[in-house]
Amino acid sequence: MKTPYSNIYAVLKTNRFIVYSCVVSTTLCVLFSGWMVYSSYQKFASSAFAISTTGEVIPLRLTTEREHLEVEALAHLDLFHRYFYNIDASNYSKNLDKALWLGNSSVDQVYQQKRADGLYNRLIQYSLVQRVLQIDSQIELDANPIQFKTTLTFEINRGSVTDTYQLQTTGNLISVARNFPNNPHGLLITNYFEQHLQKIDSQE
């Protein structure tokens, strides 16, 4: 006589198969989800996004710490040399104040020497315009502290005469706390020295 329990083993076998299938499927889903999360994280870790003034999303590639430091060091040197040497009678005081935030007492000593030599008085008296034309800096990131050598080309306009000069400066860079807007790169110039000044040409 056939009873409802006559095929109980077959039912249990079917149930066992269904349970195993669910466990395997769930495990695969979890592994796949984990892989997707990891993949998305890796992609996000190597990229960042910024919003432009027009609302566009701009992908920005994150650089390594070394590349980041190199960019900031070069930007710091460029900013300092433009403040310190790109001057005229109307802006020299403001520019020099900004430049002095980017270096230590060695920069102030060079400034005081130029002041004692009457450079800034002549700038006002004769309405001279000193304009930076080019800045080329070389840095040694492996040195501690970082060493730099900058070649600066600038011109001095005396009205009817324009003289062009090339100046080489050297020094070190050390890390300090960022100070916006006075020292946005968090670097400080030390051991600053004007190595060599050469007149290139004169135009009349």
N, CA, C and O of each residue as an XYZ file, in Angstrom:
816
protein
N       0.850     -1.180      0.000
C       0.000      0.000      0.000
C       0.898      1.246      0.000
O       1.862      1.339      0.760
N       0.556      2.180     -0.860
C       1.359      3.394     -1.042
C       0.888      4.449     -0.056
O      -0.307      4.728      0.041
N       1.857      5.055      0.696
C       1.560      6.103      1.682
C       2.249      7.401      1.266
O       3.107      7.405      0.384
N       1.860      8.508      1.917
C       2.502      9.802      1.594
C       3.986      9.811      1.925
O       4.728     10.665      1.441
N       4.430      8.838      2.769
C       5.837      8.845      3.195
C       6.687      7.847      2.407
O       7.863      7.646      2.710
N       6.085      7.230      1.403
C       6.820      6.204      0.670
C       7.986      6.778     -0.112
O       8.966      6.070     -0.342
N       7.916      8.054     -0.535
C       8.998      8.674     -1.314
C       9.736      9.753     -0.504
O      10.244     10.727     -1.061
N       9.782      9.555      0.831
C      10.404     10.564      1.700
C      11.873     10.775      1.387
O      12.370     11.897      1.480
N      12.578      9.706      1.016
C      13.997      9.841      0.688
C      14.199     10.659     -0.590
O      15.154     11.425     -0.721
N      13.277     10.470     -1.512
C      13.381     11.249     -2.749
C      13.117     12.718     -2.492
O      13.755     13.591     -3.079
N      12.156     12.981     -1.595
C      11.846     14.374     -1.251
C      13.015     15.028     -0.535
O      13.379     16.167     -0.829
N      13.606     14.289      0.419
C      14.756     14.832      1.143
C      15.940     15.089      0.216
O      16.665     16.071      0.376
N      16.125     14.211     -0.737
C      17.213     14.370     -1.691
C      17.008     15.629     -2.541
O      17.940     16.380     -2.829
N      15.718     15.825     -2.934
C      15.417     17.020     -3.723
C      15.628     18.282     -2.898
O      16.181     19.268     -3.385
N      15.180     18.242     -1.638
C      15.360     19.410     -0.764
C      16.841     19.716     -0.532
O      17.262     20.873     -0.517
N      17.625     18.632     -0.351
C      19.057     18.809     -0.143
C      19.700     19.460     -1.372
O      20.565     20.324     -1.234
N      19.291     19.058     -2.540
C      19.833     19.626     -3.773
C      19.498     21.117     -3.883
O      20.324     21.931     -4.297
N      18.248     21.453     -3.494
C      17.816     22.854     -3.556
C      18.618     23.708     -2.570
O      19.033     24.818     -2.901
N      18.836     23.182     -1.350
C      19.600     23.921     -0.333
C      21.031     24.140     -0.789
O      21.564     25.244     -0.679
N      21.662     23.066     -1.309
C      23.039     23.199     -1.794
C      23.138     24.212     -2.935
O      24.092     24.985     -3.026
N      22.126     24.185     -3.796
C      22.128     25.125     -4.924
C      22.029     26.561     -4.437
O      22.706     27.453     -4.948
N      21.167     26.771     -3.433
C      21.017     28.119     -2.876
C      22.302     28.600     -2.209
O      22.692     29.758     -2.351
N      22.967     27.678     -1.465
C      24.212     28.041     -0.779
C      25.292     28.409     -1.787
O      25.992     29.409     -1.625
N      25.421     27.588     -2.834
C      26.433     27.857     -3.860
C      26.139     29.165     -4.576
O      27.045     29.964     -4.814
N      24.880     29.384     -4.920
C      24.494     30.617     -5.621
C      24.765     31.841     -4.759
O      25.274     32.856     -5.235
N      24.413     31.727     -3.469
C      24.637     32.847     -2.555
C      26.127     33.154     -2.412
O      26.539     34.314     -2.407
N      26.927     32.090     -2.296
C      28.369     32.265     -2.170
C      28.945     32.957     -3.403
O      29.759     33.873     -3.286
N      28.517     32.514     -4.582
C      28.991     33.127     -5.820
C      28.594     34.602     -5.897
O      29.382     35.446     -6.324
N      27.356     34.900     -5.476
C      26.889     36.294     -5.484
C      27.713     37.165     -4.547
O      28.060     38.299     -4.878
N      28.027     36.611     -3.354
C      28.822     37.365     -2.387
C      30.219     37.619     -2.934
O      30.744     38.728     -2.834
N      30.823     36.572     -3.519
C      32.166     36.731     -4.089
C      32.170     37.739     -5.231
O      33.078     38.564     -5.335
N      31.155     37.670     -6.082
C      31.069     38.597     -7.199
C      30.882     40.035     -6.710
O      31.494     40.962     -7.240
N      30.032     40.210     -5.696
C      29.802     41.542     -5.138
C      31.083     42.096     -4.509
O      31.410     43.272     -4.666
N      31.801     41.223     -3.795
C      33.068     41.651     -3.196
C      34.078     42.075     -4.239
O      34.795     43.062     -4.073
N      34.120     41.297     -5.335
C      35.054     41.649     -6.418
C      34.672     42.982     -7.058
O      35.548     43.777     -7.397
N      33.377     43.231     -7.225
C      32.917     44.486     -7.815
C      33.256     45.666     -6.908
O      33.676     46.717     -7.392
N      33.076     45.501     -5.599
C      33.404     46.565     -4.654
C      34.894     46.865     -4.683
O      35.302     48.027     -4.702
N      35.703     45.813     -4.686
C      37.159     45.995     -4.713
C      37.594     46.675     -6.007
O      38.434     47.575     -5.994
N      37.021     46.241     -7.114
C      37.353     46.834     -8.409
C      36.981     48.309     -8.453
O      37.742     49.132     -8.960
N      35.797     48.643     -7.917
C      35.360     50.036     -7.881
C      36.259     50.872     -6.983
O      36.565     52.022     -7.295
N      36.682     50.281     -5.858
C      37.575     51.003     -4.954
C      38.913     51.305     -5.604
O      39.438     52.412     -5.487
N      39.466     50.294     -6.301
C      40.741     50.495     -6.985
C      40.629     51.590     -8.039
O      41.528     52.417     -8.191
N      39.526     51.581     -8.754
C      39.323     52.598     -9.791
C      39.175     53.980     -9.166
O      39.713     54.959     -9.682
N      38.438     54.059     -8.045
C      38.253     55.346     -7.388
C      39.552     55.835     -6.766
O      39.830     57.034     -6.759
N      40.361     54.892     -6.234
C      41.605     55.275     -5.574
C      42.597     55.892     -6.529
O      43.455     56.669     -6.111
N      42.498     55.562     -7.805
C      43.440     56.101     -8.784
C      42.886     57.313     -9.509
O      43.549     57.867    -10.386
N      41.693     57.728     -9.158
C      41.086     58.878     -9.827
C      40.313     59.715     -8.823
O      39.844     59.220     -7.798
N      40.193     60.991     -9.142
C      39.370     61.899     -8.349
C      38.605     62.770     -9.320
O      38.922     62.821    -10.509
N      37.616     63.443     -8.821
C      36.781     64.251     -9.700
C      36.624     65.646     -9.122
O      36.554     65.835     -7.908
N      36.571     66.608    -10.015
C      36.343     67.995     -9.628
C      35.202     68.544    -10.457
O      34.914     68.049    -11.547
N      34.563     69.559     -9.938
C      33.458     70.200    -10.640
C      33.955     71.526    -11.198
O      34.452     72.372    -10.454
N      33.821     71.703    -12.503
C      34.250     72.943    -13.130
C      33.234     74.037    -12.865
O      32.165     73.786    -12.309
N      33.577     75.252    -13.269
C      32.679     76.386    -13.057
C      31.401     76.265    -13.867
O      30.402     76.920    -13.569
N      31.436     75.417    -14.903
C      30.242     75.212    -15.723
C      29.436     74.011    -15.262
O      28.423     73.682    -15.879
N      29.862     73.344    -14.186
C      29.133     72.208    -13.652
C      29.550     70.874    -14.224
O      28.924     69.855    -13.931
N      30.601     70.858    -15.038
C      31.056     69.605    -15.630
C      31.900     68.829    -14.623
O      32.624     69.422    -13.823
N      31.803     67.506    -14.666
C      32.623     66.650    -13.818
C      33.923     66.356    -14.558
O      33.916     65.793    -15.652
N      35.043     66.749    -13.940
C      36.344     66.597    -14.578
C      37.132     65.536    -13.824
O      37.388     65.713    -12.633
N      37.532     64.425    -14.474
C      38.354     63.426    -13.789
C      39.775     63.932    -13.609
O      40.381     64.470    -14.536
N      40.297     63.750    -12.399
C      41.664     64.144    -12.103
C      42.446     62.920    -11.661
O      42.018     62.195    -10.763
N      43.569     62.692    -12.279
C      44.400     61.555    -11.947
C      45.230     61.865    -10.709
O      45.976     62.844    -10.692
N      45.107     61.043     -9.677
C      45.907     61.264     -8.486
C      47.354     60.853     -8.754
O      47.603     59.798     -9.337
N      48.298     61.675     -8.333
C      49.712     61.388     -8.526
C      50.270     60.736     -7.278
O      49.625     60.733     -6.230
N      51.450     60.193     -7.385
C      52.113     59.629     -6.220
C      52.581     60.773     -5.326
O      52.621     61.932     -5.739
N      52.928     60.425     -4.110
C      53.383     61.445     -3.161
C      54.622     62.167     -3.677
O      54.755     63.377     -3.491
N      55.524     61.444     -4.320
C      56.746     62.059     -4.848
C      56.420     63.048     -5.960
O      56.950     64.158     -5.988
N      55.538     62.636     -6.883
C      55.157     63.530     -7.972
C      54.438     64.758     -7.422
O      54.639     65.873     -7.903
N      53.611     64.547     -6.427
C      52.872     65.644     -5.802
C      53.836     66.644     -5.176
O      53.665     67.854     -5.324
N      54.849     66.136     -4.475
C      55.836     67.003     -3.835
C      56.626     67.778     -4.876
O      56.910     68.961     -4.685
N      56.980     67.130     -5.967
C      57.739     67.811     -7.024
C      56.942     68.967     -7.614
O      57.477     70.056     -7.823
N      55.658     68.727     -7.884
C      54.809     69.768     -8.449
C      54.688     70.946     -7.477
O      54.789     72.104     -7.881
N      54.472     70.644     -6.197
C      54.317     71.713     -5.211
C      55.623     72.485     -5.019
O      55.603     73.706     -4.861
N      56.757     71.779     -5.033
C      58.048     72.451     -4.867
C      58.318     73.412     -6.018
O      58.742     74.546     -5.798
N      58.076     72.962     -7.237
C      58.294     73.826     -8.402
C      57.333     75.013     -8.378
O      57.718     76.130     -8.722
N      56.098     74.778     -7.979
C      55.125     75.865     -7.900
C      55.516     76.874     -6.823
O      55.345     78.080     -7.001
N      56.040     76.375     -5.710
C      56.478     77.244     -4.621
C      57.626     78.136     -5.078
O      57.630     79.336     -4.805
N      58.595     77.555     -5.770
C      59.738     78.322     -6.267
C      59.313     79.347     -7.307
O      59.807     80.475     -7.318
N      58.395     78.949     -8.181
C      57.905     79.873     -9.194
C      57.196     81.058     -8.534
O      57.410     82.211     -8.910
N      56.352     80.758     -7.547
C      55.613     81.806     -6.854
C      56.559     82.764     -6.138
O      56.393     83.981     -6.212
N      57.548     82.213     -5.447
C      58.486     83.054     -4.708
C      59.266     83.976     -5.634
O      59.354     85.178     -5.384
N      59.835     83.421     -6.705
C      60.666     84.236     -7.592
C      59.848     85.309     -8.304
O      60.364     86.390     -8.587
N      58.606     85.030     -8.590
C      57.768     86.054     -9.226
C      57.446     87.175     -8.233
O      57.454     88.349     -8.600
N      57.167     86.821     -6.998
C      56.909     87.846     -5.990
C      58.166     88.680     -5.716
O      58.085     89.900     -5.576
N      59.317     88.026     -5.640
C      60.540     88.682     -5.202
C      61.183     89.539     -6.296
O      61.844     90.536     -6.005
N      60.982     89.141     -7.555
C      61.694     89.831     -8.639
C      60.772     90.513     -9.648
O      61.235     91.345    -10.428
N      59.504     90.189     -9.653
C      58.571     90.826    -10.589
C      57.951     92.045     -9.889
O      56.841     91.967     -9.363
N      58.676     93.163     -9.888
C      58.276     94.311     -9.070
C      58.386     95.619     -9.855
O      59.141     95.731    -10.821
N      57.618     96.582     -9.412
C      57.737     97.953     -9.912
C      57.391     98.891     -8.763
O      57.153     98.445     -7.641
N      57.364    100.185     -9.044
C      57.149    101.166     -7.983
C      55.805    101.015     -7.295
O      55.663    101.399     -6.134
N      54.822    100.468     -7.980
C      53.475    100.385     -7.417
C      53.200     99.104     -6.631
O      52.319     99.082     -5.771
N      53.959     98.021     -6.925
C      53.606     96.744     -6.297
C      54.727     96.118     -5.474
O      54.530     95.060     -4.875
N      55.915     96.758     -5.433
C      57.065     96.078     -4.823
C      56.841     95.775     -3.348
O      57.239     94.708     -2.880
N      56.221     96.674     -2.608
C      56.016     96.463     -1.180
C      55.086     95.273     -0.935
O      55.365     94.420     -0.093
N      53.988     95.227     -1.673
C      53.026     94.129     -1.517
C      53.647     92.796     -1.938
O      53.484     91.789     -1.249
N      54.356     92.788     -3.066
C      54.963     91.546     -3.556
C      56.050     91.030     -2.622
O      56.148     89.826     -2.382
N      56.861     91.932     -2.099
C      57.937     91.503     -1.206
C      57.379     90.959      0.104
O      57.927     90.007      0.660
N      56.306     91.546      0.597
C      55.663     91.009      1.809
C      55.215     89.569      1.576
O      55.381     88.716      2.448
N      54.646     89.299      0.402
C      54.195     87.944      0.077
C      55.386     86.996     -0.071
O      55.329     85.843      0.356
N      56.464     87.493     -0.682
C      57.652     86.655     -0.890
C      58.286     86.245      0.436
O      58.766     85.120      0.575
N      58.288     87.146      1.401
C      58.933     86.860      2.681
C      58.205     85.778      3.472
O      58.795     85.163      4.360
N      56.937     85.538      3.162
C      56.208     84.438      3.801
C      56.704     83.084      3.296
O      56.498     82.067      3.958
N      57.348     83.059      2.144
C      57.722     81.797      1.503
C      59.153     81.359      1.829
O      59.589     80.295      1.390
N      59.881     82.168      2.592
C      61.250     81.824      2.941
C      61.565     82.210      4.374
O      60.783     82.900      5.028
N      62.714     81.761      4.858
C      63.093     82.073      6.238
C      63.991     83.306      6.282
O      63.942     84.139      5.376
N      64.797     83.427      7.308
C      65.624     84.621      7.497
C      66.658     84.804      6.388
O      67.125     85.920      6.157
N      67.020     83.715      5.698
C      67.999     83.857      4.609
C      67.422     84.681      3.465
O      68.149     85.424      2.806
N      66.131     84.555      3.231
C      65.466     85.394      2.227
C      65.404     86.833      2.715
O      65.634     87.767      1.946
N      65.095     87.009      3.990
C      65.029     88.357      4.559
C      66.388     89.051      4.493
O      66.448     90.263      4.286
N      67.473     88.306      4.664
C      68.816     88.891      4.583
C      69.106     89.416      3.186
O      69.688     90.490      3.035
N      68.701     88.658      2.151
C      68.881     89.130      0.779
C      68.046     90.387      0.553
O      68.499     91.340     -0.082
N      66.832     90.379      1.075
C      65.953     91.550      0.942
C      66.577     92.764      1.631
O      66.602     93.856      1.062
N      67.080     92.578      2.851
C      67.675     93.690      3.583
C      68.914     94.225      2.879
O      69.169     95.429      2.900
N      69.691     93.335      2.252
C      70.875     93.769      1.517
C      70.487     94.618      0.306
O      71.105     95.649      0.042
N      69.463     94.179     -0.426
C      68.984     94.951     -1.575
C      68.444     96.316     -1.113
O      68.634     97.337     -1.774
N      67.788     96.296      0.007
C      67.240     97.552      0.538
C      68.364     98.501      0.929
O      68.297     99.698      0.653
N      69.408     97.957      1.579
C      70.554     98.782      1.971
C      71.297     99.328      0.756
O      71.860    100.422      0.804
N      71.296     98.568     -0.325
C      71.953     99.016     -1.561
C      71.142    100.064     -2.315
O      71.613    100.615     -3.310
N      69.935    100.341     -1.853
C      69.116    101.372     -2.474
C      68.323    100.916     -3.684
O      67.830    101.742     -4.452
N      68.195     99.597     -3.862
C      67.489     99.086     -5.035
C      66.046     99.582     -5.081
O      65.580    100.041     -6.125
N      65.347     99.494     -3.973
C      63.928     99.840     -3.968
C      63.711    101.356     -4.033
O      62.700    101.823     -4.557
N      64.675    102.121     -3.491
C      64.600    103.572     -3.651
C      64.753    103.980     -5.114
O      64.052    104.871     -5.595
N      65.672    103.324     -5.813
C      65.850    103.616     -7.242
C      64.616    103.194     -8.035
O      64.242    103.835     -9.017
N      63.994    102.108     -7.590
C      62.781    101.625     -8.252
C      61.697    102.700     -8.239
O      60.996    102.909     -9.228
N      61.576    103.381     -7.086
C      60.566    104.433     -6.948
C      61.013    105.718     -7.640
O      60.245    106.365     -8.352
N      62.268    106.067     -7.412
C      62.769    107.345     -7.920
C      62.734    107.424     -9.440
O      62.384    108.460    -10.005
N      63.100    106.320    -10.104
C      63.190    106.335    -11.559
C      62.039    105.577    -12.237
O      62.062    105.366    -13.450
N      61.043    105.173    -11.458
C      59.878    104.451    -11.995
C      60.305    103.239    -12.825
O      59.813    103.023    -13.932
N      61.224    102.460    -12.269
C      61.715    101.276    -12.969
C      60.675    100.162    -12.923
O      59.890    100.059    -11.980
N      60.691     99.340    -13.953
C      59.812     98.174    -14.007
C      60.684     96.938    -14.186
O      61.344     96.782    -15.214
N      60.688     96.069    -13.197
C      61.458     94.817    -13.253
C      60.474     93.687    -13.498
O      59.603     93.421    -12.670
N      60.617     93.023    -14.638
C      59.628     92.020    -15.049
C      60.291     90.668    -15.276
O      61.291     90.575    -15.987
N      59.739     89.628    -14.676
C      60.254     88.268    -14.839
C      59.822     87.717    -16.194
O      58.647     87.775    -16.557
N      60.793     87.181    -16.935
C      60.508     86.611    -18.247
C      60.415     85.095    -18.209
O      59.564     84.507    -18.876
N      61.285     84.461    -17.434
C      61.318     83.000    -17.413
C      61.901     82.507    -16.093
O      62.814     83.119    -15.538
N      61.364     81.394    -15.600
C      61.849     80.759    -14.375
C      62.044     79.279    -14.653
O      61.109     78.592    -15.064
N      63.250     78.788    -14.430
C      63.554     77.371    -14.639
C      64.214     76.829    -13.379
O      65.344     77.199    -13.058
N      63.517     75.960    -12.667
C      64.031     75.432    -11.402
C      64.351     73.947    -11.516
O      63.603     73.184    -12.127
N      65.461     73.552    -10.928
C      65.870     72.150    -10.819
C      65.898     71.797     -9.335
O      66.469     72.531     -8.530
N      65.275     70.662     -8.972
C      65.217     70.276     -7.563
C      65.758     68.858     -7.375
O      65.672     68.011     -8.264
N      66.317     68.633     -6.190
C      66.831     67.316     -5.809
C      65.937     66.771     -4.692
O      66.135     67.085     -3.519
N      64.957     65.957     -5.069
C      64.009     65.442     -4.086
C      64.646     64.431     -3.140
O      64.180     64.250     -2.015
N      65.720     63.767     -3.599
C      66.352     62.752     -2.762
C      67.203     63.356     -1.653
O      67.547     62.676     -0.687
N      67.540     64.636     -1.796
C      68.337     65.298     -0.767
C      67.460     65.647      0.436
O      66.252     65.847      0.301
N      68.071     65.715      1.589
C      67.348     66.070      2.804
C      68.127     67.166      3.551
O      69.161     66.873      4.151
N      67.652     68.417      3.526
C      66.409     68.875      2.893
C      66.531     68.954      1.371
O      67.619     68.810      0.813
N      65.408     69.183      0.721
C      65.373     69.294     -0.739
C      66.245     70.464     -1.176
O      66.182     71.547     -0.593
N      67.057     70.240     -2.202
C      67.914     71.291     -2.738
C      67.346     71.800     -4.056
O      66.743     71.040     -4.814
N      67.537     73.072     -4.325
C      67.068     73.613     -5.595
C      68.094     74.570     -6.194
O      68.924     75.158     -5.501
N      67.995     74.695     -7.498
C      68.782     75.677     -8.248
C      67.857     76.269     -9.291
O      67.302     75.543    -10.116
N      67.687     77.575     -9.263
C      66.753     78.254    -10.153
C      67.497     79.232    -11.052
O      68.332     80.008    -10.589
N      67.186     79.183    -12.336
C      67.700     80.164    -13.287
C      66.563     81.098    -13.654
O      65.543     80.680    -14.203
N      66.756     82.356    -13.344
C      65.723     83.367    -13.525
C      66.163     84.372    -14.587
O      67.268     84.910    -14.520
N      65.310     84.617    -15.548
C      65.564     85.648    -16.560
C      64.565     86.779    -16.351
O      63.354     86.559    -16.325
N      65.088     87.989    -16.202
C      64.203     89.132    -15.998
C      64.768     90.359    -16.712
O      65.948     90.400    -17.059
N      63.930     91.333    -16.921
C      64.337     92.560    -17.582
C      64.003     93.750    -16.703
O      63.058     93.715    -15.914
N      64.802     94.814    -16.852
C      64.548     96.069    -16.153
C      64.327     97.149    -17.198
O      65.211     97.463    -17.995
N      63.134     97.703    -17.172
C      62.766     98.737    -18.130
C      63.019    100.096    -17.496
O      62.426    100.446    -16.476
N      63.914    100.855    -18.123
C      64.272    102.185    -17.635
C      63.714    103.282    -18.536
O      64.254    104.386    -18.597
N      62.647    102.967    -19.222
C      62.059    103.939    -20.135
C      62.520    103.691    -21.554
O      61.916    102.904    -22.283
N      63.589    104.360    -21.945
C      64.115    104.192    -23.301
C      65.067    103.008    -23.405
O      65.411    102.586    -24.509
N      65.487    102.478    -22.284
C      66.454    101.370    -22.264
C      65.869    100.192    -21.487
O      65.302    100.367    -20.408
N      66.013     99.002    -22.043
C      65.593     97.781    -21.365
C      66.772     96.829    -21.280
O      67.296     96.394    -22.306
N      67.189     96.505    -20.074
C      68.295     95.577    -19.847
C      67.749     94.228    -19.409
O      66.807     94.150    -18.621
N      68.352     93.167    -19.930
C      67.921     91.808    -19.592
C      69.029     91.115    -18.802
O      70.206     91.203    -19.152
N      68.636     90.428    -17.738
C      69.595     89.770    -16.849
C      69.198     88.312    -16.643
O      68.037     87.927    -16.782
N      70.212     87.519    -16.306
C      69.983     86.130    -15.913
C      70.599     85.930    -14.538
O      71.772     86.231    -14.317
N      69.796     85.420    -13.622
C      70.215     85.246    -12.234
C      70.052     83.786    -11.831
O      69.034     83.161    -12.126
N      71.062     83.249    -11.155
C      70.982     81.894    -10.611
C      70.879     81.975     -9.092
O      71.683     82.635     -8.434
N      69.876     81.294     -8.551
C      69.688     81.260     -7.102
C      69.704     79.810     -6.623
O      69.344     78.897     -7.366
N      70.120     79.611     -5.385
C      70.154     78.269     -4.800
C      69.582     78.313     -3.386
O      69.428     79.382     -2.794
N      69.275     77.153     -2.868
C      68.768     77.051     -1.507
C      68.165     75.696     -1.237
O      68.324     74.761     -2.022
N      67.475     75.596     -0.130
C      66.814     74.357      0.275
C      65.331     74.613      0.491
O      64.890     75.752      0.640
N      64.581     73.530      0.505
C      63.154     73.583      0.802
C      62.857     72.629      1.950
O      63.277     71.471      1.934
N      62.137     73.120      2.937
C      61.700     72.265      4.040
C      60.178     72.347      4.148
O      59.562     73.325      3.723
N      59.586     71.302      4.723
C      58.135     71.257      4.876
C      57.717     71.982      6.142
O      58.330     71.825      7.197
N      56.662     72.778      6.021
C      56.072     73.478      7.161
C      54.553     73.360      7.040
O      54.043     72.834      6.050
N      53.849     73.843      8.032
C      52.386     73.819      7.990
C      51.895     74.781      6.905
O      52.421     75.882      6.744
N      50.888     74.344      6.176
C      50.295     75.216      5.160
C      49.632     76.409      5.843
O      49.053     76.296      6.923
N      49.739     77.550      5.176
C      49.148     78.768      5.711
C      48.496     79.510      4.550
O      49.162     80.222      3.798
N      47.183     79.332      4.419
C      46.465     79.970      3.312
C      46.074     81.397      3.707
O      45.590     81.601      4.820
N      46.267     82.393      2.830
C      46.863     82.269      1.495
C      48.355     82.571      1.470
O      48.957     82.650      0.399
N      48.958     82.741      2.659
C      50.350     83.206      2.697
C      51.355     82.170      2.215
O      52.306     82.505      1.509
N      51.145     80.905      2.595
C      52.060     79.839      2.177
C      51.234     78.609      1.810
O      51.149     77.665      2.595
N      50.626     78.613      0.624
C      49.676     77.546      0.271
C      50.311     76.185      0.043
O      49.619     75.172      0.144
N      51.609     76.124     -0.262
C      52.249     74.843     -0.582
C      52.878     74.164      0.637
O      53.317     73.018      0.537
N      52.928     74.838      1.768
C      53.485     74.218      2.964
C      54.970     73.941      2.846
O      55.454     72.938      3.372
N      55.708     74.816      2.160
C      57.157     74.692      2.009
C      57.808     76.009      2.403
O      57.176     77.063      2.344
N      59.075     75.946      2.804
C      59.796     77.144      3.212
C      61.201     77.112      2.609
O      61.903     76.104      2.698
N      61.595     78.217      2.002
C      62.934     78.332      1.410
C      63.932     78.672      2.509
O      63.720     79.605      3.284
N      65.025     77.906      2.571
C      66.096     78.168      3.528
C      67.424     78.237      2.779
O      67.527     77.805      1.631
N      68.433     78.784      3.446
C      69.779     78.904      2.852
C      69.732     79.564      1.472
O      70.450     79.162      0.557
N      68.886     80.572      1.335
C      68.714     81.213      0.035
C      69.925     82.071     -0.308
O      70.450     82.803      0.531
N      70.354     81.963     -1.565
C      71.546     82.699     -1.988
C      71.456     83.021     -3.471
O      71.085     82.172     -4.281
N      71.799     84.256     -3.817
C      71.896     84.650     -5.221
C      73.309     84.346     -5.703
O      74.260     85.038     -5.338
N      73.439     83.310     -6.524
C      74.751     82.813     -6.901
C      75.443     83.667     -7.956
O      76.608     84.037     -7.807
N      74.718     83.973     -9.015
C      75.380     84.605    -10.158
C      74.382     85.458    -10.934
O      73.297     84.998    -11.290
N      74.767     86.713    -11.191
C      73.944     87.636    -11.973
C      74.715     88.036    -13.217
O      75.852     88.503    -13.141
N      74.081     87.847    -14.360
C      74.740     88.149    -15.635
C      73.814     88.983    -16.522
O      72.638     88.664    -16.697
N      74.375     90.053    -17.073
C      73.617     90.882    -18.007
C      73.676     90.244    -19.388
O      74.751     89.916    -19.890
N      72.507     90.075    -19.991
C      72.439     89.390    -21.284
C      72.576     90.365    -22.439
O      73.442     90.205    -23.300
N      71.724     91.368    -22.455
C      71.810     92.350    -23.537
C      71.149     93.640    -23.091
O      70.577     93.720    -22.004
N      71.236     94.645    -23.945
C      70.632     95.937    -23.691
C      70.039     96.443    -24.978
O      70.703     96.450    -26.015
N      68.771     96.874    -24.919
C      68.114     97.390    -26.099
C      67.788     98.864    -25.893
O      67.275     99.257    -24.846
N      68.090     99.667    -26.895
C      67.801    101.094    -26.821
C      66.774    101.468    -27.868
O      66.392    102.633    -27.970
